[in-house]
């Protein structure tokens, strides 16, 4: 079967290195693998509005930011269709039909929705639009016939919900919709990169992110302040690598080439970890190493981004073309859906 990718991000801020290791880097690999017939990457502005409806300017401003992040990490508009969710009205229609297939109690049990309701203090008054976003996300995925959804582990419940909707739809109206599979990052450190403060999640609201657009000095400063092992006070002390943010980042970013380039006295990351655990290896040294790796990784991204910033019209054109192309597929799927649901009254 031909394989098709759909994935996306909410445009509520610039993308950070958690996005990079958790999804962006993998998307570029998938794009260049040649294994996929089509790749759709969605800027999910309508979903972003479900919990930012009072801040339309924030969502609007971040569309171009996210698009520039995509292009600067290496998404190639010749190979990957980048689209804006709200400009595909067929998505709203499909969402509306899917709503019949989901119960309120099922949505209430969705772990991602549950934790987001807590995070946003929505307990007392959950907007219906927000509550239904997993249904809309099922439409996002299935309208493009996606077989494969590369996302972080926080999206597992969304994919489960999507699969249920697909099965229900196909069982009720006949085989119409493609059932997608999730594709998680292989490296477990990349599943969810902690913030620089060691907190479980890198998030804009916690102020603990390293952004793809951060300058060299900002990166160095953030790594200097990074959370390590609070009990590793003197260089000679034995240190802990589990839960030590610097080592988690090294797990996510370092390669054997980085060792031969910057720390040839260590064979690999395991050797570095062993020394840290034994004692005698200071935080300054591991932080310098991490800074060099991050700078090497982010410098080309930053410089491509600064080129793109000079030409917003070019970026806008890519979004327009991508959205128009995506809409062709969306409208084919909607025709099939209407036929299956017997609401194709005016079709010959
Ligand atoms: N919910 C995703 C996030 O918060 C964004 C998203 C919207 C998405 N629609 C999608 C991801 C469809 C994958 C597939 O990051």
mmCIF file of C-alpha atoms and ligand atoms in Angstrom:
data_model
loop_
_atom_site.group_PDB
_atom_site.id
_atom_site.type_symbol
_atom_site.label_atom_id
_atom_site.label_comp_id
_atom_site.label_asym_id
_atom_site.label_seq_id
_atom_site.Cartn_x
_atom_site.Cartn_y
_atom_site.Cartn_z
ATOM 1 C CA UNK A 1 0.000 0.000 0.000
ATOM 2 C CA UNK A 2 1.232 3.497 -0.744
ATOM 3 C CA UNK A 3 2.321 5.260 2.401
ATOM 4 C CA UNK A 4 1.226 8.791 3.222
ATOM 5 C CA UNK A 5 2.336 10.971 6.121
ATOM 6 C CA UNK A 6 0.328 13.608 7.930
ATOM 7 C CA UNK A 7 1.603 15.452 10.940
ATOM 8 C CA UNK A 8 1.461 18.952 12.309
ATOM 9 C CA UNK A 9 1.971 21.543 14.996
ATOM 10 C CA UNK A 10 -0.069 24.205 16.702
ATOM 11 C CA UNK A 11 1.245 27.648 15.785
ATOM 12 C CA UNK A 12 1.402 29.111 19.275
ATOM 13 C CA UNK A 13 5.109 29.915 19.347
ATOM 14 C CA UNK A 14 8.406 29.388 17.639
ATOM 15 C CA UNK A 15 9.498 25.770 17.562
ATOM 16 C CA UNK A 16 12.154 24.598 19.996
ATOM 17 C CA UNK A 17 14.720 21.821 20.128
ATOM 18 C CA UNK A 18 12.178 19.534 21.792
ATOM 19 C CA UNK A 19 10.184 19.742 18.553
ATOM 20 C CA UNK A 20 13.409 19.260 16.649
ATOM 21 C CA UNK A 21 14.417 15.933 18.223
ATOM 22 C CA UNK A 22 10.840 14.825 18.847
ATOM 23 C CA UNK A 23 9.515 15.364 15.359
ATOM 24 C CA UNK A 24 11.168 17.839 12.965
ATOM 25 C CA UNK A 25 14.450 15.977 12.512
ATOM 26 C CA UNK A 26 12.562 12.740 11.905
ATOM 27 C CA UNK A 27 10.244 14.387 9.388
ATOM 28 C CA UNK A 28 13.168 15.524 7.310
ATOM 29 C CA UNK A 29 14.574 11.984 7.352
ATOM 30 C CA UNK A 30 11.207 10.548 6.376
ATOM 31 C CA UNK A 31 10.880 13.153 3.641
ATOM 32 C CA UNK A 32 14.260 12.215 2.224
ATOM 33 C CA UNK A 33 13.811 8.443 2.638
ATOM 34 C CA UNK A 34 11.770 8.193 -0.542
ATOM 35 C CA UNK A 35 9.455 5.724 1.180
ATOM 36 C CA UNK A 36 6.441 7.983 1.231
ATOM 37 C CA UNK A 37 4.270 8.849 -1.672
ATOM 38 C CA UNK A 38 3.003 12.045 -0.083
ATOM 39 C CA UNK A 39 3.888 14.028 3.008
ATOM 40 C CA UNK A 40 1.545 16.608 4.503
ATOM 41 C CA UNK A 41 2.632 18.874 7.327
ATOM 42 C CA UNK A 42 -0.158 20.914 8.805
ATOM 43 C CA UNK A 43 0.036 24.184 10.672
ATOM 44 C CA UNK A 44 -2.912 23.515 12.981
ATOM 45 C CA UNK A 45 -4.141 27.062 13.520
ATOM 46 C CA UNK A 46 -7.790 26.085 14.050
ATOM 47 C CA UNK A 47 -6.686 23.668 16.761
ATOM 48 C CA UNK A 48 -4.480 26.374 18.282
ATOM 49 C CA UNK A 49 -7.552 28.604 18.459
ATOM 50 C CA UNK A 50 -9.427 26.028 20.560
ATOM 51 C CA UNK A 51 -7.435 27.200 23.558
ATOM 52 C CA UNK A 52 -6.302 30.577 22.233
ATOM 53 C CA UNK A 53 -9.533 31.873 20.761
ATOM 54 C CA UNK A 54 -9.081 35.191 22.537
ATOM 55 C CA UNK A 55 -5.663 35.670 20.947
ATOM 56 C CA UNK A 56 -6.116 35.380 17.199
ATOM 57 C CA UNK A 57 -3.117 37.645 16.572
ATOM 58 C CA UNK A 58 -0.853 35.250 18.456
ATOM 59 C CA UNK A 59 -1.941 32.356 16.250
ATOM 60 C CA UNK A 60 -1.702 34.456 13.102
ATOM 61 C CA UNK A 61 1.787 35.750 13.883
ATOM 62 C CA UNK A 62 3.090 32.281 14.558
ATOM 63 C CA UNK A 63 1.989 30.779 11.236
ATOM 64 C CA UNK A 64 4.923 32.337 9.450
ATOM 65 C CA UNK A 65 7.275 31.596 12.360
ATOM 66 C CA UNK A 66 6.430 27.905 12.286
ATOM 67 C CA UNK A 67 6.627 27.790 8.490
ATOM 68 C CA UNK A 68 10.114 29.325 8.657
ATOM 69 C CA UNK A 69 11.110 26.796 11.312
ATOM 70 C CA UNK A 70 9.948 24.000 8.993
ATOM 71 C CA UNK A 71 11.852 25.295 6.010
ATOM 72 C CA UNK A 72 14.980 26.054 7.983
ATOM 73 C CA UNK A 73 15.281 22.519 9.381
ATOM 74 C CA UNK A 74 15.080 21.162 5.852
ATOM 75 C CA UNK A 75 11.474 20.471 4.942
ATOM 76 C CA UNK A 76 11.443 20.867 1.187
ATOM 77 C CA UNK A 77 8.224 22.223 -0.322
ATOM 78 C CA UNK A 78 8.919 20.176 -3.470
ATOM 79 C CA UNK A 79 8.595 16.999 -1.417
ATOM 80 C CA UNK A 80 6.453 18.044 1.533
ATOM 81 C CA UNK A 81 3.117 19.802 1.319
ATOM 82 C CA UNK A 82 2.895 22.428 4.040
ATOM 83 C CA UNK A 83 -0.668 23.578 4.638
ATOM 84 C CA UNK A 84 -2.755 25.768 6.905
ATOM 85 C CA UNK A 85 -5.553 23.855 8.631
ATOM 86 C CA UNK A 86 -8.188 26.610 8.783
ATOM 87 C CA UNK A 87 -8.019 27.145 5.035
ATOM 88 C CA UNK A 88 -9.318 23.623 4.336
ATOM 89 C CA UNK A 89 -13.068 23.922 5.035
ATOM 90 C CA UNK A 90 -13.547 20.211 4.237
ATOM 91 C CA UNK A 91 -11.893 19.523 7.589
ATOM 92 C CA UNK A 92 -14.723 21.222 9.455
ATOM 93 C CA UNK A 93 -17.269 19.197 7.542
ATOM 94 C CA UNK A 94 -15.540 15.892 8.267
ATOM 95 C CA UNK A 95 -15.183 16.830 11.935
ATOM 96 C CA UNK A 96 -18.920 17.452 12.106
ATOM 97 C CA UNK A 97 -19.737 13.982 10.789
ATOM 98 C CA UNK A 98 -17.158 12.360 13.070
ATOM 99 C CA UNK A 99 -18.802 14.003 16.090
ATOM 100 C CA UNK A 100 -21.664 11.542 15.748
ATOM 101 C CA UNK A 101 -19.267 8.677 16.263
ATOM 102 C CA UNK A 102 -17.752 9.784 19.581
ATOM 103 C CA UNK A 103 -19.334 9.944 23.021
ATOM 104 C CA UNK A 104 -18.805 12.703 25.546
ATOM 105 C CA UNK A 105 -17.556 10.192 28.097
ATOM 106 C CA UNK A 106 -14.964 8.864 25.628
ATOM 107 C CA UNK A 107 -13.595 12.376 25.132
ATOM 108 C CA UNK A 108 -13.534 12.906 28.879
ATOM 109 C CA UNK A 109 -11.362 9.815 29.227
ATOM 110 C CA UNK A 110 -8.789 11.013 26.671
ATOM 111 C CA UNK A 111 -5.638 11.431 28.823
ATOM 112 C CA UNK A 112 -4.242 14.301 26.742
ATOM 113 C CA UNK A 113 -7.503 16.233 26.970
ATOM 114 C CA UNK A 114 -7.676 15.489 30.695
ATOM 115 C CA UNK A 115 -4.234 16.867 31.429
ATOM 116 C CA UNK A 116 -4.711 19.855 29.157
ATOM 117 C CA UNK A 117 -7.970 20.707 30.906
ATOM 118 C CA UNK A 118 -6.034 20.748 34.181
ATOM 119 C CA UNK A 119 -3.134 22.711 32.741
ATOM 120 C CA UNK A 120 -5.445 25.410 31.377
ATOM 121 C CA UNK A 121 -7.702 25.568 34.426
ATOM 122 C CA UNK A 122 -10.634 24.651 32.220
ATOM 123 C CA UNK A 123 -12.225 22.352 34.856
ATOM 124 C CA UNK A 124 -15.244 24.538 35.471
ATOM 125 C CA UNK A 125 -15.920 25.640 31.927
ATOM 126 C CA UNK A 126 -14.448 23.681 29.073
ATOM 127 C CA UNK A 127 -15.103 25.291 25.690
ATOM 128 C CA UNK A 128 -16.872 22.773 23.434
ATOM 129 C CA UNK A 129 -14.419 23.507 20.635
ATOM 130 C CA UNK A 130 -11.470 22.620 22.816
ATOM 131 C CA UNK A 131 -13.200 19.511 24.136
ATOM 132 C CA UNK A 132 -13.732 18.267 20.583
ATOM 133 C CA UNK A 133 -10.265 18.878 19.243
ATOM 134 C CA UNK A 134 -9.362 15.175 19.236
ATOM 135 C CA UNK A 135 -12.226 14.670 16.782
ATOM 136 C CA UNK A 136 -10.960 17.473 14.616
ATOM 137 C CA UNK A 137 -7.486 15.962 14.779
ATOM 138 C CA UNK A 138 -8.923 12.654 13.524
ATOM 139 C CA UNK A 139 -10.283 14.603 10.561
ATOM 140 C CA UNK A 140 -6.862 16.246 9.998
ATOM 141 C CA UNK A 141 -5.221 12.870 9.720
ATOM 142 C CA UNK A 142 -7.809 10.951 7.769
ATOM 143 C CA UNK A 143 -8.844 13.542 5.214
ATOM 144 C CA UNK A 144 -5.389 13.114 3.640
ATOM 145 C CA UNK A 145 -5.589 9.285 3.733
ATOM 146 C CA UNK A 146 -2.579 9.239 6.043
ATOM 147 C CA UNK A 147 -1.153 5.821 6.843
ATOM 148 C CA UNK A 148 1.577 7.167 9.096
ATOM 149 C CA UNK A 149 1.533 9.896 11.751
ATOM 150 C CA UNK A 150 4.972 10.769 13.127
ATOM 151 C CA UNK A 151 4.434 12.531 16.469
ATOM 152 C CA UNK A 152 5.654 12.602 20.053
ATOM 153 C CA UNK A 153 4.351 10.269 22.707
ATOM 154 C CA UNK A 154 1.956 12.902 24.078
ATOM 155 C CA UNK A 155 -0.087 12.281 20.936
ATOM 156 C CA UNK A 156 -0.632 8.550 21.547
ATOM 157 C CA UNK A 157 -4.152 9.091 22.952
ATOM 158 C CA UNK A 158 -5.033 11.223 19.910
ATOM 159 C CA UNK A 159 -4.076 8.411 17.560
ATOM 160 C CA UNK A 160 -6.036 5.878 19.589
ATOM 161 C CA UNK A 161 -9.068 8.096 19.398
ATOM 162 C CA UNK A 162 -8.558 8.517 15.651
ATOM 163 C CA UNK A 163 -8.360 4.761 15.098
ATOM 164 C CA UNK A 164 -11.618 4.258 16.981
ATOM 165 C CA UNK A 165 -13.361 6.878 14.884
ATOM 166 C CA UNK A 166 -12.084 5.309 11.668
ATOM 167 C CA UNK A 167 -13.266 1.847 12.682
ATOM 168 C CA UNK A 168 -16.652 3.164 13.689
ATOM 169 C CA UNK A 169 -17.010 5.094 10.456
ATOM 170 C CA UNK A 170 -16.029 2.139 8.286
ATOM 171 C CA UNK A 171 -18.227 -0.268 10.248
ATOM 172 C CA UNK A 172 -21.208 2.064 9.950
ATOM 173 C CA UNK A 173 -20.904 3.379 6.397
ATOM 174 C CA UNK A 174 -18.645 0.867 4.666
ATOM 175 C CA UNK A 175 -14.886 0.806 4.154
ATOM 176 C CA UNK A 176 -14.034 4.429 3.296
ATOM 177 C CA UNK A 177 -11.409 5.864 5.609
ATOM 178 C CA UNK A 178 -7.774 4.773 5.947
ATOM 179 C CA UNK A 179 -6.721 3.749 9.454
ATOM 180 C CA UNK A 180 -3.431 5.434 10.390
ATOM 181 C CA UNK A 181 -0.564 4.263 12.579
ATOM 182 C CA UNK A 182 1.537 6.363 14.912
ATOM 183 C CA UNK A 183 5.291 6.577 14.319
ATOM 184 C CA UNK A 184 7.224 7.460 17.486
ATOM 185 C CA UNK A 185 10.869 8.606 17.603
ATOM 186 C CA UNK A 186 13.226 5.627 17.997
ATOM 187 C CA UNK A 187 15.539 7.268 20.511
ATOM 188 C CA UNK A 188 13.753 7.357 23.869
ATOM 189 C CA UNK A 189 15.505 10.598 24.912
ATOM 190 C CA UNK A 190 13.744 12.183 21.935
ATOM 191 C CA UNK A 191 10.261 11.153 22.986
ATOM 192 C CA UNK A 192 10.032 14.073 25.321
ATOM 193 C CA UNK A 193 12.995 16.340 25.829
ATOM 194 C CA UNK A 194 12.919 17.961 29.283
ATOM 195 C CA UNK A 195 13.229 21.712 29.708
ATOM 196 C CA UNK A 196 16.588 23.260 30.602
ATOM 197 C CA UNK A 197 15.325 23.383 34.213
ATOM 198 C CA UNK A 198 14.933 19.591 34.230
ATOM 199 C CA UNK A 199 11.131 19.802 34.245
ATOM 200 C CA UNK A 200 9.454 17.010 32.339
ATOM 201 C CA UNK A 201 8.436 19.092 29.377
ATOM 202 C CA UNK A 202 9.965 21.865 27.344
ATOM 203 C CA UNK A 203 7.222 24.411 27.049
ATOM 204 C CA UNK A 204 6.951 28.034 26.205
ATOM 205 C CA UNK A 205 4.791 28.804 29.217
ATOM 206 C CA UNK A 206 7.426 27.344 31.568
ATOM 207 C CA UNK A 207 10.138 29.480 29.949
ATOM 208 C CA UNK A 208 12.517 26.516 29.790
ATOM 209 C CA UNK A 209 13.029 26.160 26.034
ATOM 210 C CA UNK A 210 15.920 26.429 23.657
ATOM 211 C CA UNK A 211 14.452 27.746 20.407
ATOM 212 C CA UNK A 212 15.610 26.876 16.917
ATOM 213 C CA UNK A 213 16.056 30.589 16.394
ATOM 214 C CA UNK A 214 18.136 31.207 19.561
ATOM 215 C CA UNK A 215 21.471 32.916 19.030
ATOM 216 C CA UNK A 216 24.814 31.315 19.831
ATOM 217 C CA UNK A 217 25.065 33.346 23.034
ATOM 218 C CA UNK A 218 21.543 32.461 24.131
ATOM 219 C CA UNK A 219 22.283 28.759 23.701
ATOM 220 C CA UNK A 220 25.549 29.012 25.655
ATOM 221 C CA UNK A 221 23.806 30.897 28.445
ATOM 222 C CA UNK A 222 20.933 28.410 28.644
ATOM 223 C CA UNK A 223 23.278 25.441 28.783
ATOM 224 C CA UNK A 224 25.372 27.186 31.449
ATOM 225 C CA UNK A 225 22.252 27.409 33.611
ATOM 226 C CA UNK A 226 21.040 23.928 32.789
ATOM 227 C CA UNK A 227 19.851 21.605 35.540
ATOM 228 C CA UNK A 228 22.285 18.759 36.284
ATOM 229 C CA UNK A 229 22.745 16.579 39.369
ATOM 230 C CA UNK A 230 22.177 18.842 42.396
ATOM 231 C CA UNK A 231 24.331 16.542 44.541
ATOM 232 C CA UNK A 232 27.306 16.737 42.201
ATOM 233 C CA UNK A 233 28.944 19.677 43.925
ATOM 234 C CA UNK A 234 32.660 19.133 43.464
ATOM 235 C CA UNK A 235 34.319 17.808 40.336
ATOM 236 C CA UNK A 236 35.604 14.802 42.261
ATOM 237 C CA UNK A 237 32.104 13.802 43.464
ATOM 238 C CA UNK A 238 30.382 10.897 41.783
ATOM 239 C CA UNK A 239 27.489 12.195 39.680
ATOM 240 C CA UNK A 240 24.185 10.898 38.498
ATOM 241 C CA UNK A 241 23.329 10.772 34.798
ATOM 242 C CA UNK A 242 19.692 9.715 35.121
ATOM 243 C CA UNK A 243 17.498 12.788 35.284
ATOM 244 C CA UNK A 244 20.553 14.922 34.522
ATOM 245 C CA UNK A 245 19.375 17.224 31.760
ATOM 246 C CA UNK A 246 22.790 17.628 30.164
ATOM 247 C CA UNK A 247 23.051 13.869 29.682
ATOM 248 C CA UNK A 248 19.485 13.594 28.437
ATOM 249 C CA UNK A 249 20.321 16.205 25.799
ATOM 250 C CA UNK A 250 23.525 14.382 24.940
ATOM 251 C CA UNK A 251 21.450 11.205 24.512
ATOM 252 C CA UNK A 252 19.265 13.096 22.064
ATOM 253 C CA UNK A 253 21.926 15.045 20.154
ATOM 254 C CA UNK A 254 25.404 13.556 20.377
ATOM 255 C CA UNK A 255 26.905 11.332 17.697
ATOM 256 C CA UNK A 256 30.228 9.442 17.560
ATOM 257 C CA UNK A 257 31.565 12.206 15.264
ATOM 258 C CA UNK A 258 30.934 14.786 17.983
ATOM 259 C CA UNK A 259 33.209 12.800 20.289
ATOM 260 C CA UNK A 260 36.044 12.574 17.799
ATOM 261 C CA UNK A 261 35.650 16.274 17.046
ATOM 262 C CA UNK A 262 35.298 17.756 20.534
ATOM 263 C CA UNK A 263 36.133 15.112 23.148
ATOM 264 C CA UNK A 264 38.494 12.577 21.538
ATOM 265 C CA UNK A 265 39.625 11.398 24.979
ATOM 266 C CA UNK A 266 36.261 9.610 25.331
ATOM 267 C CA UNK A 267 35.299 6.811 23.015
ATOM 268 C CA UNK A 268 31.586 7.491 23.220
ATOM 269 C CA UNK A 269 28.743 8.701 25.406
ATOM 270 C CA UNK A 270 28.872 5.611 27.604
ATOM 271 C CA UNK A 271 32.511 6.318 28.432
ATOM 272 C CA UNK A 272 31.640 9.908 29.314
ATOM 273 C CA UNK A 273 28.758 8.758 31.504
ATOM 274 C CA UNK A 274 30.977 6.227 33.266
ATOM 275 C CA UNK A 275 33.501 8.928 34.135
ATOM 276 C CA UNK A 276 30.759 11.214 35.447
ATOM 277 C CA UNK A 277 29.340 8.424 37.604
ATOM 278 C CA UNK A 278 32.781 7.566 38.971
ATOM 279 C CA UNK A 279 33.519 11.184 39.827
ATOM 280 C CA UNK A 280 36.239 13.474 38.518
ATOM 281 C CA UNK A 281 34.271 14.969 35.642
ATOM 282 C CA UNK A 282 32.914 18.476 36.125
ATOM 283 C CA UNK A 283 29.668 19.965 34.872
ATOM 284 C CA UNK A 284 31.535 22.757 33.073
ATOM 285 C CA UNK A 285 33.187 20.266 30.750
ATOM 286 C CA UNK A 286 30.025 18.389 29.821
ATOM 287 C CA UNK A 287 28.177 21.663 29.358
ATOM 288 C CA UNK A 288 30.856 22.996 27.018
ATOM 289 C CA UNK A 289 30.596 19.801 25.001
ATOM 290 C CA UNK A 290 26.810 20.088 24.805
ATOM 291 C CA UNK A 291 27.053 23.747 23.815
ATOM 292 C CA UNK A 292 29.399 22.871 20.955
ATOM 293 C CA UNK A 293 27.060 20.134 19.724
ATOM 294 C CA UNK A 294 23.972 22.318 19.913
ATOM 295 C CA UNK A 295 25.724 25.164 18.148
ATOM 296 C CA UNK A 296 26.956 22.855 15.395
ATOM 297 C CA UNK A 297 23.428 21.470 14.966
ATOM 298 C CA UNK A 298 21.560 24.756 15.139
ATOM 299 C CA UNK A 299 23.919 27.087 13.284
ATOM 300 C CA UNK A 300 22.852 26.001 9.761
ATOM 301 C CA UNK A 301 19.192 26.133 10.801
ATOM 302 C CA UNK A 302 19.619 29.627 12.217
ATOM 303 C CA UNK A 303 21.352 30.909 9.124
ATOM 304 C CA UNK A 304 18.700 29.479 6.766
ATOM 305 C CA UNK A 305 16.061 30.992 8.995
ATOM 306 C CA UNK A 306 17.601 34.444 8.835
ATOM 307 C CA UNK A 307 17.559 34.224 5.009
ATOM 308 C CA UNK A 308 13.868 33.292 5.069
ATOM 309 C CA UNK A 309 13.073 36.134 7.444
ATOM 310 C CA UNK A 310 14.146 38.517 4.709
ATOM 311 C CA UNK A 311 11.583 37.095 2.301
ATOM 312 C CA UNK A 312 8.219 36.511 3.988
ATOM 313 C CA UNK A 313 6.444 36.649 0.615
ATOM 314 C CA UNK A 314 8.312 33.545 -0.489
ATOM 315 C CA UNK A 315 7.206 31.720 2.662
ATOM 316 C CA UNK A 316 3.611 32.872 2.234
ATOM 317 C CA UNK A 317 3.606 31.574 -1.344
ATOM 318 C CA UNK A 318 4.769 28.151 -0.191
ATOM 319 C CA UNK A 319 1.903 28.068 2.295
ATOM 320 C CA UNK A 320 -0.631 29.124 -0.308
ATOM 321 C CA UNK A 321 0.530 26.560 -2.858
ATOM 322 C CA UNK A 322 0.688 23.805 -0.241
ATOM 323 C CA UNK A 323 -2.769 24.600 1.072
ATOM 324 C CA UNK A 324 -4.274 24.608 -2.436
ATOM 325 C CA UNK A 325 -2.655 21.276 -3.252
ATOM 326 C CA UNK A 326 -3.790 19.723 0.029
ATOM 327 C CA UNK A 327 -7.313 20.893 -0.609
ATOM 328 C CA UNK A 328 -7.542 18.738 -3.729
ATOM 329 C CA UNK A 329 -7.043 15.593 -1.657
ATOM 330 C CA UNK A 330 -9.369 16.852 1.057
ATOM 331 C CA UNK A 331 -12.163 17.436 -1.385
ATOM 332 C CA UNK A 332 -11.803 13.953 -2.911
ATOM 333 C CA UNK A 333 -12.077 12.417 0.545
ATOM 334 C CA UNK A 334 -15.131 14.500 1.402
ATOM 335 C CA UNK A 335 -16.858 13.329 -1.779
ATOM 336 C CA UNK A 336 -16.231 9.718 -0.770
ATOM 337 C CA UNK A 337 -17.485 10.425 2.734
ATOM 338 C CA UNK A 338 -20.695 12.023 1.465
ATOM 339 C CA UNK A 339 -21.290 9.088 -0.827
ATOM 340 C CA UNK A 340 -20.724 6.612 2.000
ATOM 341 C CA UNK A 341 -23.072 8.578 4.267
ATOM 342 C CA UNK A 342 -25.686 8.835 1.539
ATOM 343 C CA UNK A 343 -25.692 12.627 1.540
ATOM 344 C CA UNK A 344 -24.486 13.002 -2.050
ATOM 345 C CA UNK A 345 -27.892 14.218 -3.243
ATOM 346 C CA UNK A 346 -26.762 16.275 -6.185
ATOM 347 C CA UNK A 347 -24.131 13.910 -7.494
ATOM 348 C CA UNK A 348 -24.921 12.056 -10.704
HETATM 349 N N1 LIG B 1 -2.062 18.129 18.462
HETATM 350 C C1 LIG B 1 -0.807 18.334 17.818
HETATM 351 C C2 LIG B 1 0.120 19.065 18.790
HETATM 352 O O1 LIG B 1 -0.362 19.662 19.734
HETATM 353 C C3 LIG B 1 -0.908 19.168 16.552
HETATM 354 C C4 LIG B 1 -1.743 18.518 15.492
HETATM 355 C C5 LIG B 1 -2.915 18.972 14.990
HETATM 356 C C6 LIG B 1 -1.474 17.298 14.841
HETATM 357 N N2 LIG B 1 -3.396 18.133 14.083
HETATM 358 C C7 LIG B 1 -2.563 17.092 13.947
HETATM 359 C C8 LIG B 1 -0.456 16.346 14.943
HETATM 360 C C9 LIG B 1 -2.624 15.954 13.172
HETATM 361 C C10 LIG B 1 -0.524 15.215 14.147
HETATM 362 C C11 LIG B 1 -1.616 15.008 13.266
HETATM 363 O O2 LIG B 1 1.304 19.049 18.606
#
